[in-house]
Coordinates of C-alpha atoms in Angstrom, one line a residue:
X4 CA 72.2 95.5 91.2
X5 CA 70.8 92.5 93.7
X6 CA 69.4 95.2 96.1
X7 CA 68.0 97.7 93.4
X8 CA 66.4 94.4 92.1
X9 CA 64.7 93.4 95.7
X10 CA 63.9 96.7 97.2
X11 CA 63.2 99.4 94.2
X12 CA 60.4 96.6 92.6
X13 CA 57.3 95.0 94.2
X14 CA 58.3 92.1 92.6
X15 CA 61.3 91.8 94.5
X16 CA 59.6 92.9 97.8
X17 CA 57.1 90.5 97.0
X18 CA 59.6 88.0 97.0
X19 CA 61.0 89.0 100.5
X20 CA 57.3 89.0 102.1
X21 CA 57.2 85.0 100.8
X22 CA 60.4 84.2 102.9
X23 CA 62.9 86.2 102.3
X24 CA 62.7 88.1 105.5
X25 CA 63.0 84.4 107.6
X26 CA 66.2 83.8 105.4
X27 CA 67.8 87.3 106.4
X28 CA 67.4 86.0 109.8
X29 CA 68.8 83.3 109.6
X30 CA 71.3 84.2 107.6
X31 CA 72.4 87.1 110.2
X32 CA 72.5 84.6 113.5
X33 CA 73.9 82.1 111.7
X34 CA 76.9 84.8 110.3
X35 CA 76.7 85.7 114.1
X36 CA 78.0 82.4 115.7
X37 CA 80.4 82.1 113.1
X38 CA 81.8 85.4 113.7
X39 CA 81.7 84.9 117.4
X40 CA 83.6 81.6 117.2
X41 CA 87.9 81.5 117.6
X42 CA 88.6 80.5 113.9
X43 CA 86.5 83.8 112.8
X44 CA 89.6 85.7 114.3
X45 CA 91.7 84.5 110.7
X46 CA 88.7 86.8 108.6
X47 CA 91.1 90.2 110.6
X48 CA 93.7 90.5 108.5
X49 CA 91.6 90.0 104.9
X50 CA 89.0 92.6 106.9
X51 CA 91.7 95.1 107.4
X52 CA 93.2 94.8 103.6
X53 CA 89.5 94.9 102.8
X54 CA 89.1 97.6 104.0
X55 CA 92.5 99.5 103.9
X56 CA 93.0 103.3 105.3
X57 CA 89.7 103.0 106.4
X58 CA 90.4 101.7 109.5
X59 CA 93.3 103.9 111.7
X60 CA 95.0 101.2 114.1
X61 CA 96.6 103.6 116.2
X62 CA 93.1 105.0 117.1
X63 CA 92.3 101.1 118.6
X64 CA 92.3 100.1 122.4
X65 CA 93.8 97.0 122.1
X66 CA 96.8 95.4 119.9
X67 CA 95.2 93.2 117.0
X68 CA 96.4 89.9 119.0
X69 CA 93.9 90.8 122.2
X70 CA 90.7 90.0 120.1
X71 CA 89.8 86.4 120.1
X72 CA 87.4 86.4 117.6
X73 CA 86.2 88.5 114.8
X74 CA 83.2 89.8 116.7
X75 CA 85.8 90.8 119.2
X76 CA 87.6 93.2 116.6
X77 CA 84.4 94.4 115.3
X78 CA 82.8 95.8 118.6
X79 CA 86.3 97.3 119.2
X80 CA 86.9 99.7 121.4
X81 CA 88.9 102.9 120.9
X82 CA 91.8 104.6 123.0
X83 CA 90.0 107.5 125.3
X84 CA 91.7 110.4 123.2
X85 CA 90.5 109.1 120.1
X86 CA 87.3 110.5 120.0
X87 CA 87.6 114.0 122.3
X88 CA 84.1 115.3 123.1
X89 CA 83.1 118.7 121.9
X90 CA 82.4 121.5 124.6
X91 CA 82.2 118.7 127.1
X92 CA 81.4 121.0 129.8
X93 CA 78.1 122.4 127.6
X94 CA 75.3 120.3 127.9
X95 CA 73.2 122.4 125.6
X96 CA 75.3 121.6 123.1
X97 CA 74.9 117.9 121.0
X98 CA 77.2 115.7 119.6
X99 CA 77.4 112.5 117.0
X100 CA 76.4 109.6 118.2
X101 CA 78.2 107.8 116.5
X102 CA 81.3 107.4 113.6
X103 CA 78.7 107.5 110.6
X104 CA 77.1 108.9 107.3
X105 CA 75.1 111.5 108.7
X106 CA 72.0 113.2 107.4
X107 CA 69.8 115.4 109.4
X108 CA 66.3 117.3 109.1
X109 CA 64.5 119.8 110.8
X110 CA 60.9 118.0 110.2
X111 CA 59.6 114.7 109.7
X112 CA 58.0 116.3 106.7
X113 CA 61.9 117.1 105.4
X114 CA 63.5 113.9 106.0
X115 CA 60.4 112.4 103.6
X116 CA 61.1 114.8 101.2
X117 CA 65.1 114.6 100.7
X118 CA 66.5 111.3 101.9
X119 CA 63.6 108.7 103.2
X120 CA 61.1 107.6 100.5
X121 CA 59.4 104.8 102.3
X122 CA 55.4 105.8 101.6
X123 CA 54.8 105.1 105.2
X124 CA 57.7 106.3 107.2
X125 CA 56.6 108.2 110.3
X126 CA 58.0 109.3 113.7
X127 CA 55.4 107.3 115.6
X128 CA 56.2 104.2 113.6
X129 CA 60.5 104.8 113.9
X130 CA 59.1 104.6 117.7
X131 CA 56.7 101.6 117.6
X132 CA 53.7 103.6 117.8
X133 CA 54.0 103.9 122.0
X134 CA 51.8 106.9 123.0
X135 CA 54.5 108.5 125.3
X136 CA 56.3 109.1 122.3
X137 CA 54.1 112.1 121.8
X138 CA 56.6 114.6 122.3
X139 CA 58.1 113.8 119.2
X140 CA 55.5 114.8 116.8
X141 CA 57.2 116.5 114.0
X142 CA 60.3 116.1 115.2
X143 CA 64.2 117.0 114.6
X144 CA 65.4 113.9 112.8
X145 CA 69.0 112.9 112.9
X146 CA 70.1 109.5 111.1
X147 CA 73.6 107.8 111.7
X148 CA 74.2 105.2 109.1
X149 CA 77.2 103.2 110.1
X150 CA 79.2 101.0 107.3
X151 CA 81.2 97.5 108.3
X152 CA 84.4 99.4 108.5
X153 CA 83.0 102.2 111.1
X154 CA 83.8 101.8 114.7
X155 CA 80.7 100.1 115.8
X156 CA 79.8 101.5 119.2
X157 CA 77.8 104.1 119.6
X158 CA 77.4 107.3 122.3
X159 CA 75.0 109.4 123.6
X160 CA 74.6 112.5 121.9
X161 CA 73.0 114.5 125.2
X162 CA 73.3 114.0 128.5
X163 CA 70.3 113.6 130.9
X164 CA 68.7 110.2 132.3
X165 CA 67.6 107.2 130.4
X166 CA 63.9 106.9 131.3
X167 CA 63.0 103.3 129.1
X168 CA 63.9 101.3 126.7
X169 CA 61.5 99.2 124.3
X170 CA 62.5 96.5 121.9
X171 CA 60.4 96.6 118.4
X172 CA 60.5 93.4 116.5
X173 CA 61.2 93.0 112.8
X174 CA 62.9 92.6 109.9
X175 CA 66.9 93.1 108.9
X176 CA 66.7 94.6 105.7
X177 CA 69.9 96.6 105.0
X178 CA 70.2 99.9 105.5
X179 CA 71.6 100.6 102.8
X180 CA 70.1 103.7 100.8
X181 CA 69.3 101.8 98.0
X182 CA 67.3 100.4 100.4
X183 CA 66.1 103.1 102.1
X184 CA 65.0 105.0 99.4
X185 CA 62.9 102.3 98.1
X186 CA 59.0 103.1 97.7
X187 CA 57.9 99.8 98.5
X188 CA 59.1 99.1 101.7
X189 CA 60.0 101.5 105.3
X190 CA 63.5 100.1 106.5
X191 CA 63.5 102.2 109.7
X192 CA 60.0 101.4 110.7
X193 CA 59.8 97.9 109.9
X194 CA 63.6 96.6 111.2
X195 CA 64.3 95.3 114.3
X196 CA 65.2 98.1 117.1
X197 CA 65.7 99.2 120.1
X198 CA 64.1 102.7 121.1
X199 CA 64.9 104.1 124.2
X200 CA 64.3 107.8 125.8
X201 CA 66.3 110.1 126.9
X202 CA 65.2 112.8 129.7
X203 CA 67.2 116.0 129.4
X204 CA 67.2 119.9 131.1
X205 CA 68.5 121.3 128.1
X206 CA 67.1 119.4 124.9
X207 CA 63.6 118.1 126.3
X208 CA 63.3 114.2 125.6
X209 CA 65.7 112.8 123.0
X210 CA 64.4 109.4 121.0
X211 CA 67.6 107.3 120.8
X212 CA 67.0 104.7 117.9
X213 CA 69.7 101.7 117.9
X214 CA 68.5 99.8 114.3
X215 CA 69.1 95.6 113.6
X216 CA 70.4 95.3 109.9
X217 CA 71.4 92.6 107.5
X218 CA 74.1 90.7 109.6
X219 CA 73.4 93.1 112.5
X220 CA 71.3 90.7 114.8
X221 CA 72.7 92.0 117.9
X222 CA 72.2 95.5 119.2
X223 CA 74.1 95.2 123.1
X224 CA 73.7 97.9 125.7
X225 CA 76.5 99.2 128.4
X226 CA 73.9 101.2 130.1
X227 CA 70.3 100.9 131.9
X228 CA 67.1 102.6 133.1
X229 CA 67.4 105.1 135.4
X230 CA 71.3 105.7 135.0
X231 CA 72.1 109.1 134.2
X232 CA 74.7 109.7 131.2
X233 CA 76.9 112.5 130.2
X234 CA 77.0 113.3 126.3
X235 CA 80.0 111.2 124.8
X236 CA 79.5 108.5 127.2
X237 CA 79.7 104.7 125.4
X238 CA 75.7 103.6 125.1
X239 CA 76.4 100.1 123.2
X240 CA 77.7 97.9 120.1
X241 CA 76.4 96.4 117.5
X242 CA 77.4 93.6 116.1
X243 CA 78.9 92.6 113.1
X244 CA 77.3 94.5 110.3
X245 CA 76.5 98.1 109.3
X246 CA 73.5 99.4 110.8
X247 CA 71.9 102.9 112.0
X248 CA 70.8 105.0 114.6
X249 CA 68.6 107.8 114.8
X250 CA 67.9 110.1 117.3
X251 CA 64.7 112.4 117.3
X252 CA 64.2 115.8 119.3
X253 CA 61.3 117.4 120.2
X254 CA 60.4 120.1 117.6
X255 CA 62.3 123.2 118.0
X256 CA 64.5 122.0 120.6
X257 CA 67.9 122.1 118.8
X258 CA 69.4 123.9 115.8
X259 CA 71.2 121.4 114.0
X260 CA 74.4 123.0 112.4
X261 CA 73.6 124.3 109.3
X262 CA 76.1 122.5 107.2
X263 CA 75.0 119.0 108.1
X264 CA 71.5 120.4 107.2
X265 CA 73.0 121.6 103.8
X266 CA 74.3 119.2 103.0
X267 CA 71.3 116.3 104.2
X268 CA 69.0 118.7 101.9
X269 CA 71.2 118.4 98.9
X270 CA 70.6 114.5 99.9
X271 CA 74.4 114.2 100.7
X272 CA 74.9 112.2 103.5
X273 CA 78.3 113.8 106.1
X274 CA 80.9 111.8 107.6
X275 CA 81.2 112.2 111.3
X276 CA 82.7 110.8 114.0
X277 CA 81.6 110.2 118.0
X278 CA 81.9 113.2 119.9
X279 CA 81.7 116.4 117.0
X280 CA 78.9 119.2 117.3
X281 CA 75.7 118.1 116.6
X282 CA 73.7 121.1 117.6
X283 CA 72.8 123.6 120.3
X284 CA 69.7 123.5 122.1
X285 CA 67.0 126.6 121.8
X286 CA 64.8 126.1 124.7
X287 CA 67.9 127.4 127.4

């Protein structure tokens, strides 16, 4: 009811514009160093009955007494087997980027019309309005929305070579759809973010979006310019938090399987984990 208040009103986005948005942010780094300190590592246990068969153990790296902290549990890593990549050997084929509510369009123009209802919401804005992003006019748009419990590292869908990165400064509104289907504000174009591109033979270039959220101050990267990646690879972390990414492909350069598109028009949003088909490419 708090977040219908703030974000489906223009008085309650008002209110944010007079200081909210500072208080989100300090709110998020100061939940940060708390989270990052040694008596954070007590919150584990109430976090796992919190959020109970929602989080598989087994699936985990490390035993629970390894992590240090809570931040430590949070970023988590998984056992390799855990999350087997889909027709590794195919690079013309995508996968999730990420464990994740997933919803998927096959136009800008779509994703306005079913799921994001932000007045202003474009591709060029998602991107920070950088005119080498001009590949991705009406683009294939994928969105990964991760929730607290999620694994919170997230992998490439392609695999190719990463040509930049460019930070976008903003706001950490949630990301939660109550959020994002506000009218009155454009959570995915005015958050804090991370865009960086991804060069590939089969797909073109691939937008990769890593989004900031509330709590989510701290988007971390394993990877660099220039390296060249295999789809499934680890790309980063965020922080504790939910947050989102979104990847973008150049228009007609995949066919996104046609149940996630189902169900994304039907406004559904998927479950999916790291490593399951995304799509195949068409330009091969």
């Amino acid at each position: 009811m708090s977040m219908r208040a703030i974000y489906q009103s223009k008085i309650g986005l008002h209110l944010m514009d007079k200081g909210a948005k500072e208080i989100l942010h300090s709110i998020s780094e100061k939940q940060g160093r708390k989270m990052n300190s040694v008596e954070s590592a007590k919150e584990i246990p109430k976090f796992l009955e919190f959020f109970k068969d929602q989080i598989n153990l087994a699936e985990v790296k490390h035993p629970l007494d390894h992590f240090k902290t809570f931040n430590e549990f949070f970023i988590r890593e998984l056992k390799p087997s855990a999350r087997p990549v889909a027709m590794v050997d195919r690079d013309d084929v995508a996968v999730c980027a990420a464990d994740s509510r997933l919803v998927a369009f096959r136009s800008e123009e779509d994703s306005k019309r079913f799921w994001i209802k932000g007045k202003k919401f474009s591709i060029g804005g998602l991107l920070g309005n950088d005119p080498s992003c001009s590949n991705f006019k009406d683009g294939i748009v994928v969105i990964f929305r991760l929730a607290p419990q999620d694994y919170h590292r997230f992998h490439f869908p392609v695999s190719g070579t990463i040509e930049q990165f460019k930070d976008v400064s903003g706001c950490l509104y949630t990301v939660n759809p109550i959020a994002v289907n506000s009218k009155y504000c454009n959570v995915f174009t005015e958050n804090k973010r991370v865009v960086s591109i991804i060069s590939t033979v089969s797909f073109g270039k691939v937008a990769f979006v890593a989004i900031g959220a509330t709590m989510v101050g701290s988007i971390a990267f394993v990877k660099k310019t220039g390296d060249y990646v295999n789809k499934g690879d680890q790309f980063g972390y965020f922080s504790f938090g939910g947050s989102t990414v979104i990847c973008v492909f150049e228009k007609d350069s995949i066919q996104i399987d046609e149940d996630l598109l189902a169900n994304s028009a039907r406004s559904l949003e998927t479950l999916v984990q790291v490593g399951t088909t995304l799509g195949i490419a068409t330009k091969v």
